[in-house]
PDB file of C-alpha atoms in Angstrom:
ATOM      1  CA  MET A  15      86.105 107.480 124.136  1.00 38.00           C
ATOM      2  CA  LYS A  16      88.724 109.241 122.019  1.00 41.00           C
ATOM      3  CA  LEU A  17      92.089 107.511 121.775  1.00 40.00           C
ATOM      4  CA  ARG A  18      94.867 109.596 123.310  1.00 43.00           C
ATOM      5  CA  TRP A  19      98.271 108.905 121.858  1.00 43.00           C
ATOM      6  CA  PRO A  20     101.107 108.777 124.371  1.00 41.00           C
ATOM      7  CA  GLU A  21     103.031 112.048 124.507  1.00 41.00           C
ATOM      8  CA  PHE A  22     106.285 110.439 123.367  1.00 40.00           C
ATOM      9  CA  LEU A  23     104.656 109.770 119.995  1.00 43.00           C
ATOM     10  CA  ARG A  24     104.256 113.525 119.531  1.00 41.00           C
ATOM     11  CA  TRP A  25     107.952 114.307 119.881  1.00 41.00           C
ATOM     12  CA  PRO A  26     109.599 115.477 116.683  1.00 43.00           C
ATOM     13  CA  SER A  27     112.062 113.168 115.034  1.00 45.00           C
ATOM     14  CA  PHE A  28     115.557 114.291 115.920  1.00 43.00           C
ATOM     15  CA  ARG A  29     116.932 112.759 112.749  1.00 47.00           C
ATOM     16  CA  SER A  30     114.924 114.462 110.030  1.00 49.00           C
ATOM     17  CA  ALA A  31     116.132 113.677 106.541  1.00 51.00           C
ATOM     18  CA  VAL A  32     116.121 117.288 105.410  1.00 53.00           C
ATOM     19  CA  PRO A  33     116.436 120.458 107.491  1.00 56.00           C
ATOM     20  CA  ASP A  34     113.276 122.567 107.420  1.00 58.00           C
ATOM     21  CA  ASP A  35     115.099 125.447 105.716  1.00 60.00           C
ATOM     22  CA  GLN A  36     116.387 123.300 102.818  1.00 62.00           C
ATOM     23  CA  ALA A  37     114.485 123.072  99.545  1.00 59.00           C
ATOM     24  CA  PRO A  38     112.184 120.044  99.633  1.00 76.00           C
ATOM     25  CA  LEU A  39     113.230 116.835  97.955  1.00 87.00           C
ATOM     26  CA  PRO A  40     110.846 114.546  96.083  1.00 93.00           C
ATOM     27  CA  ALA A  41     109.160 112.231  98.598  1.00 95.00           C
ATOM     28  CA  ARG A  42     111.076 109.169  97.397  1.00 94.00           C
ATOM     29  CA  ASP A  43     114.438 110.926  97.904  1.00 94.00           C
ATOM     30  CA  GLU A  44     113.518 112.341 101.296  1.00 94.00           C
ATOM     31  CA  LEU A  45     112.390 108.909 102.447  1.00 95.00           C
ATOM     32  CA  GLN A  46     115.550 107.200 101.175  1.00 95.00           C
ATOM     33  CA  CYS A  47     117.718 109.854 102.876  1.00 94.00           C
ATOM     34  CA  TRP A  48     115.816 109.330 106.124  1.00 95.00           C
ATOM     35  CA  TRP A  49     116.167 105.547 105.866  1.00 96.00           C
ATOM     36  CA  ARG A  50     119.944 105.931 105.421  1.00 95.00           C
ATOM     37  CA  ARG A  51     120.300 108.583 108.109  1.00 94.00           C
ATOM     38  CA  THR A  52     118.420 106.498 110.663  1.00 94.00           C
ATOM     39  CA  ALA A  53     120.220 103.271 109.677  1.00 95.00           C
ATOM     40  CA  ALA A  54     116.911 101.552 108.899  1.00 95.00           C
ATOM     41  CA  GLY A  55     118.608  99.072 106.589  1.00 95.00           C
ATOM     42  CA  ILE A  56     115.662  99.127 104.184  1.00 96.00           C
ATOM     43  CA  VAL A  57     116.613  97.634 100.846  1.00 95.00           C
ATOM     44  CA  ALA A  58     114.644  99.116  97.978  1.00 95.00           C
ATOM     45  CA  GLU A  59     114.468  98.313  94.312  1.00 95.00           C
ATOM     46  CA  ASP A  60     113.416 100.111  91.160  1.00 95.00           C
ATOM     47  CA  VAL A  61     110.296  98.611  89.622  1.00 96.00           C
ATOM     48  CA  THR A  62     109.040  98.676  86.072  1.00 96.00           C
ATOM     49  CA  ASP A  63     105.960 100.420  84.765  1.00 96.00           C
ATOM     50  CA  ALA A  64     104.463  96.971  84.151  1.00 97.00           C
ATOM     51  CA  GLN A  65     104.917  96.118  87.859  1.00 97.00           C
ATOM     52  CA  ILE A  66     103.262  99.406  88.844  1.00 96.00           C
ATOM     53  CA  ARG A  67     100.355  98.772  86.487  1.00 97.00           C
ATOM     54  CA  ALA A  68      99.628  95.419  88.192  1.00 97.00           C
ATOM     55  CA  PRO A  69      97.989  96.871  91.361  1.00 97.00           C
ATOM     56  CA  GLU A  70      96.403  99.603  89.239  1.00 98.00           C
ATOM     57  CA  ALA A  71      94.764  96.946  87.063  1.00 98.00           C
ATOM     58  CA  ARG A  72      93.881  94.695  90.011  1.00 97.00           C
ATOM     59  CA  TYR A  73      92.068  97.532  91.802  1.00 97.00           C
ATOM     60  CA  ASP A  74      91.005  99.576  88.740  1.00 97.00           C
ATOM     61  CA  VAL A  75      92.780 102.723  89.969  1.00 98.00           C
ATOM     62  CA  VAL A  76      95.499 105.109  88.847  1.00 98.00           C
ATOM     63  CA  LEU A  77      98.153 105.789  91.464  1.00 98.00           C
ATOM     64  CA  PRO A  78      98.808 109.419  92.453  1.00 98.00           C
ATOM     65  CA  GLU A  79     102.010 110.555  90.741  1.00 97.00           C
ATOM     66  CA  ASP A  80     104.145 111.074  93.875  1.00 97.00           C
ATOM     67  CA  PHE A  81     103.152 107.635  95.176  1.00 98.00           C
ATOM     68  CA  ARG A  82     103.872 106.075  91.773  1.00 97.00           C
ATOM     69  CA  ASP A  83     107.288 107.768  91.805  1.00 96.00           C
ATOM     70  CA  TYR A  84     108.004 106.345  95.283  1.00 96.00           C
ATOM     71  CA  LEU A  85     107.139 102.819  94.165  1.00 96.00           C
ATOM     72  CA  ARG A  86     109.114 103.194  90.931  1.00 96.00           C
ATOM     73  CA  CYS A  87     112.346 104.118  92.756  1.00 94.00           C
ATOM     74  CA  SER A  88     112.000 103.080  96.404  1.00 94.00           C
ATOM     75  CA  SER A  89     109.945  99.902  96.600  1.00 96.00           C
ATOM     76  CA  PRO A  90     111.139  97.858  99.601  1.00 96.00           C
ATOM     77  CA  VAL A  91     112.028  94.275  98.735  1.00 95.00           C
ATOM     78  CA  GLU A  92     111.366  92.629 102.108  1.00 94.00           C
ATOM     79  CA  PHE A  93     109.802  93.107 105.504  1.00 94.00           C
ATOM     80  CA  ASN A  94     111.422  96.033 107.299  1.00 95.00           C
ATOM     81  CA  LEU A  95     111.160  98.185 110.390  1.00 94.00           C
ATOM     82  CA  ASP A  96     112.182 101.811 110.374  1.00 96.00           C
ATOM     83  CA  GLU A  97     112.969 104.041 113.359  1.00 94.00           C
ATOM     84  CA  HIS A  98     109.239 104.402 114.087  1.00 95.00           C
ATOM     85  CA  PHE A  99     108.578 100.642 113.774  1.00 96.00           C
ATOM     86  CA  GLY A 100     106.959 101.216 110.396  1.00 96.00           C
ATOM     87  CA  ASN A 101     106.982  98.482 107.772  1.00 97.00           C
ATOM     88  CA  TRP A 102     107.006 100.093 104.313  1.00 97.00           C
ATOM     89  CA  TRP A 103     105.291  97.864 101.758  1.00 97.00           C
ATOM     90  CA  GLY A 104     106.843  97.013  98.426  1.00 95.00           C
ATOM     91  CA  ILE A 105     104.957  96.833  95.147  1.00 96.00           C
ATOM     92  CA  ARG A 106     104.132  93.142  95.710  1.00 95.00           C
ATOM     93  CA  GLU A 107     102.492  93.802  99.100  1.00 96.00           C
ATOM     94  CA  ILE A 108     100.270  96.738  98.119  1.00 96.00           C
ATOM     95  CA  LYS A 109      96.611  95.906  98.835  1.00 96.00           C
ATOM     96  CA  ASN A 110      93.403  97.855  99.063  1.00 96.00           C
ATOM     97  CA  ILE A 111      91.449  98.239 102.295  1.00 93.00           C
ATOM     98  CA  PRO A 112      88.910  95.422 101.722  1.00 92.00           C
ATOM     99  CA  ASP A 113      91.601  92.916 100.718  1.00 94.00           C
ATOM    100  CA  GLU A 114      93.819  93.675 103.719  1.00 93.00           C
ATOM    101  CA  TRP A 115      91.533  95.009 106.446  1.00 87.00           C
ATOM    102  CA  GLY A 116      88.174  93.472 105.636  1.00 74.00           C
ATOM    103  CA  PRO A 117      84.701  94.880 105.341  1.00 61.00           C
ATOM    104  CA  GLU A 118      84.539  96.789 108.638  1.00 70.00           C
ATOM    105  CA  ILE A 119      85.591 100.296 107.785  1.00 73.00           C
ATOM    106  CA  GLY A 120      84.512 103.522 109.414  1.00 74.00           C
ATOM    107  CA  PRO A 121      82.712 106.427 107.805  1.00 77.00           C
ATOM    108  CA  LEU A 122      85.959 108.016 106.602  1.00 79.00           C
ATOM    109  CA  VAL A 123      85.995 106.146 103.287  1.00 79.00           C
ATOM    110  CA  PRO A 124      82.402 104.956 102.753  1.00 71.00           C
ATOM    111  CA  GLY A 125      81.890 103.265  99.415  1.00 79.00           C
ATOM    112  CA  ARG A 126      85.472 103.991  98.338  1.00 87.00           C
ATOM    113  CA  ALA A 127      87.557 101.645 100.486  1.00 90.00           C
ATOM    114  CA  ASP A 128      88.441  99.613  97.407  1.00 93.00           C
ATOM    115  CA  GLN A 129      90.230 102.696  96.012  1.00 95.00           C
ATOM    116  CA  TYR A 130      92.517 103.184  99.018  1.00 96.00           C
ATOM    117  CA  LEU A 131      95.802 101.265  98.973  1.00 97.00           C
ATOM    118  CA  PHE A 132      97.794 100.387 102.071  1.00 97.00           C
ATOM    119  CA  PHE A 133     101.521 101.156 101.843  1.00 98.00           C
ATOM    120  CA  LEU A 134     102.782 101.189 105.448  1.00 98.00           C
ATOM    121  CA  ASP A 135     101.827  99.499 108.692  1.00 97.00           C
ATOM    122  CA  HIS A 136     103.013 100.173 112.216  1.00 96.00           C
ATOM    123  CA  CYS A 137     104.487  97.625 114.608  1.00 92.00           C
ATOM    124  CA  PHE A 138     103.197  94.424 113.049  1.00 89.00           C
ATOM    125  CA  TRP A 139      99.860  95.933 112.025  1.00 90.00           C
ATOM    126  CA  ALA A 140      98.799  97.880 115.077  1.00 92.00           C
ATOM    127  CA  TRP A 141      97.509 100.395 112.518  1.00 94.00           C
ATOM    128  CA  ALA A 142      98.330 101.336 108.932  1.00 95.00           C
ATOM    129  CA  TRP A 143      98.232 104.116 106.383  1.00 97.00           C
ATOM    130  CA  ALA A 144      96.541 104.029 102.989  1.00 97.00           C
ATOM    131  CA  ILE A 145      96.480 106.444 100.063  1.00 98.00           C
ATOM    132  CA  SER A 146      93.388 107.394  98.094  1.00 97.00           C
ATOM    133  CA  CYS A 147      93.530 106.553  94.412  1.00 97.00           C
ATOM    134  CA  ALA A 148      89.921 107.657  93.921  1.00 96.00           C
ATOM    135  CA  ASP A 149      89.083 110.076  91.136  1.00 95.00           C
ATOM    136  CA  ASP A 150      87.457 112.613  93.451  1.00 94.00           C
ATOM    137  CA  GLU A 151      88.351 115.229  96.091  1.00 93.00           C
ATOM    138  CA  SER A 152      90.029 112.567  98.248  1.00 94.00           C
ATOM    139  CA  ARG A 153      92.607 111.669  95.569  1.00 97.00           C
ATOM    140  CA  GLY A 154      96.137 111.483  96.972  1.00 97.00           C
ATOM    141  CA  LYS A 155      95.093 111.980 100.582  1.00 97.00           C
ATOM    142  CA  VAL A 156      96.617 109.617 103.131  1.00 97.00           C
ATOM    143  CA  VAL A 157      94.458 108.124 105.863  1.00 95.00           C
ATOM    144  CA  LEU A 158      95.336 106.401 109.112  1.00 95.00           C
ATOM    145  CA  ILE A 159      93.339 103.199 109.570  1.00 93.00           C
ATOM    146  CA  ALA A 160      93.418 102.384 113.271  1.00 89.00           C
ATOM    147  CA  GLY A 161      89.894 101.234 114.079  1.00 84.00           C
ATOM    148  CA  ILE A 162      86.534 102.732 113.209  1.00 81.00           C
ATOM    149  CA  GLU A 163      86.661 105.462 115.862  1.00 82.00           C
ATOM    150  CA  HIS A 164      90.255 106.434 115.090  1.00 86.00           C
ATOM    151  CA  ASP A 165      90.455 106.509 111.291  1.00 89.00           C
ATOM    152  CA  LYS A 166      91.345 109.945 109.934  1.00 92.00           C
ATOM    153  CA  VAL A 167      92.993 111.874 107.129  1.00 94.00           C
ATOM    154  CA  VAL A 168      96.588 112.657 108.127  1.00 96.00           C
ATOM    155  CA  ALA A 169      98.097 114.155 104.951  1.00 97.00           C
ATOM    156  CA  ASP A 170      96.974 115.836 101.748  1.00 97.00           C
ATOM    157  CA  SER A 171      99.417 113.843  99.589  1.00 98.00           C
ATOM    158  CA  PHE A 172     102.047 111.142  99.782  1.00 98.00           C
ATOM    159  CA  THR A 173     104.715 113.873  99.705  1.00 97.00           C
ATOM    160  CA  ASP A 174     103.042 115.644 102.631  1.00 97.00           C
ATOM    161  CA  PHE A 175     102.830 112.317 104.486  1.00 98.00           C
ATOM    162  CA  VAL A 176     106.544 111.524 104.013  1.00 97.00           C
ATOM    163  CA  ARG A 177     107.557 114.981 105.239  1.00 95.00           C
ATOM    164  CA  LYS A 178     105.404 114.636 108.348  1.00 96.00           C
ATOM    165  CA  TYR A 179     106.447 111.034 109.007  1.00 97.00           C
ATOM    166  CA  THR A 180     110.183 111.747 108.727  1.00 95.00           C
ATOM    167  CA  ARG A 181     110.166 115.065 110.607  1.00 92.00           C
ATOM    168  CA  SER A 182     107.528 114.727 113.312  1.00 91.00           C
ATOM    169  CA  TRP A 183     105.799 111.413 112.965  1.00 89.00           C
ATOM    170  CA  GLY A 184     103.247 112.119 115.658  1.00 92.00           C
ATOM    171  CA  ASP A 185     101.618 114.385 113.059  1.00 95.00           C
ATOM    172  CA  VAL A 186     100.459 111.308 111.130  1.00 96.00           C
ATOM    173  CA  LEU A 187      98.837 109.605 114.119  1.00 93.00           C
TER     174      LEU A 187
END
């Protein structure tokens, strides 16, 4: 049986950070604007290159540049809930799929789950999103991890993910 998301999850966000006709901002700036505009109250910090290298070393990966930039300038410092009940993870919470989810992973990321890093969960871990740090065609792609039958690629990059999430979040479900 295919999961059918409730229709209200498909509605566009009425508080997009940036109008569609405006030149795009870097993902970190668009996300921070959206957090402010929606009164999310998310406190973020700048992190050092040494702090960013820690998960890279732990998981033997190199972060995609737009994701690295987000963590460098917008890393949340504590548990948070945005307008969509998303909890954005800070640099200290970043984990790969096996460390956070466990060994049961669908065919979407076979043999590469250790190279996908979670960065956001929904509503106290109903599902979550992870970014590929693999050195292959999946690099930078964002996947929804929601159970073996529901896992899927939802964005081609972190920047693409942020734009979808802040403008019409049903597009990342």
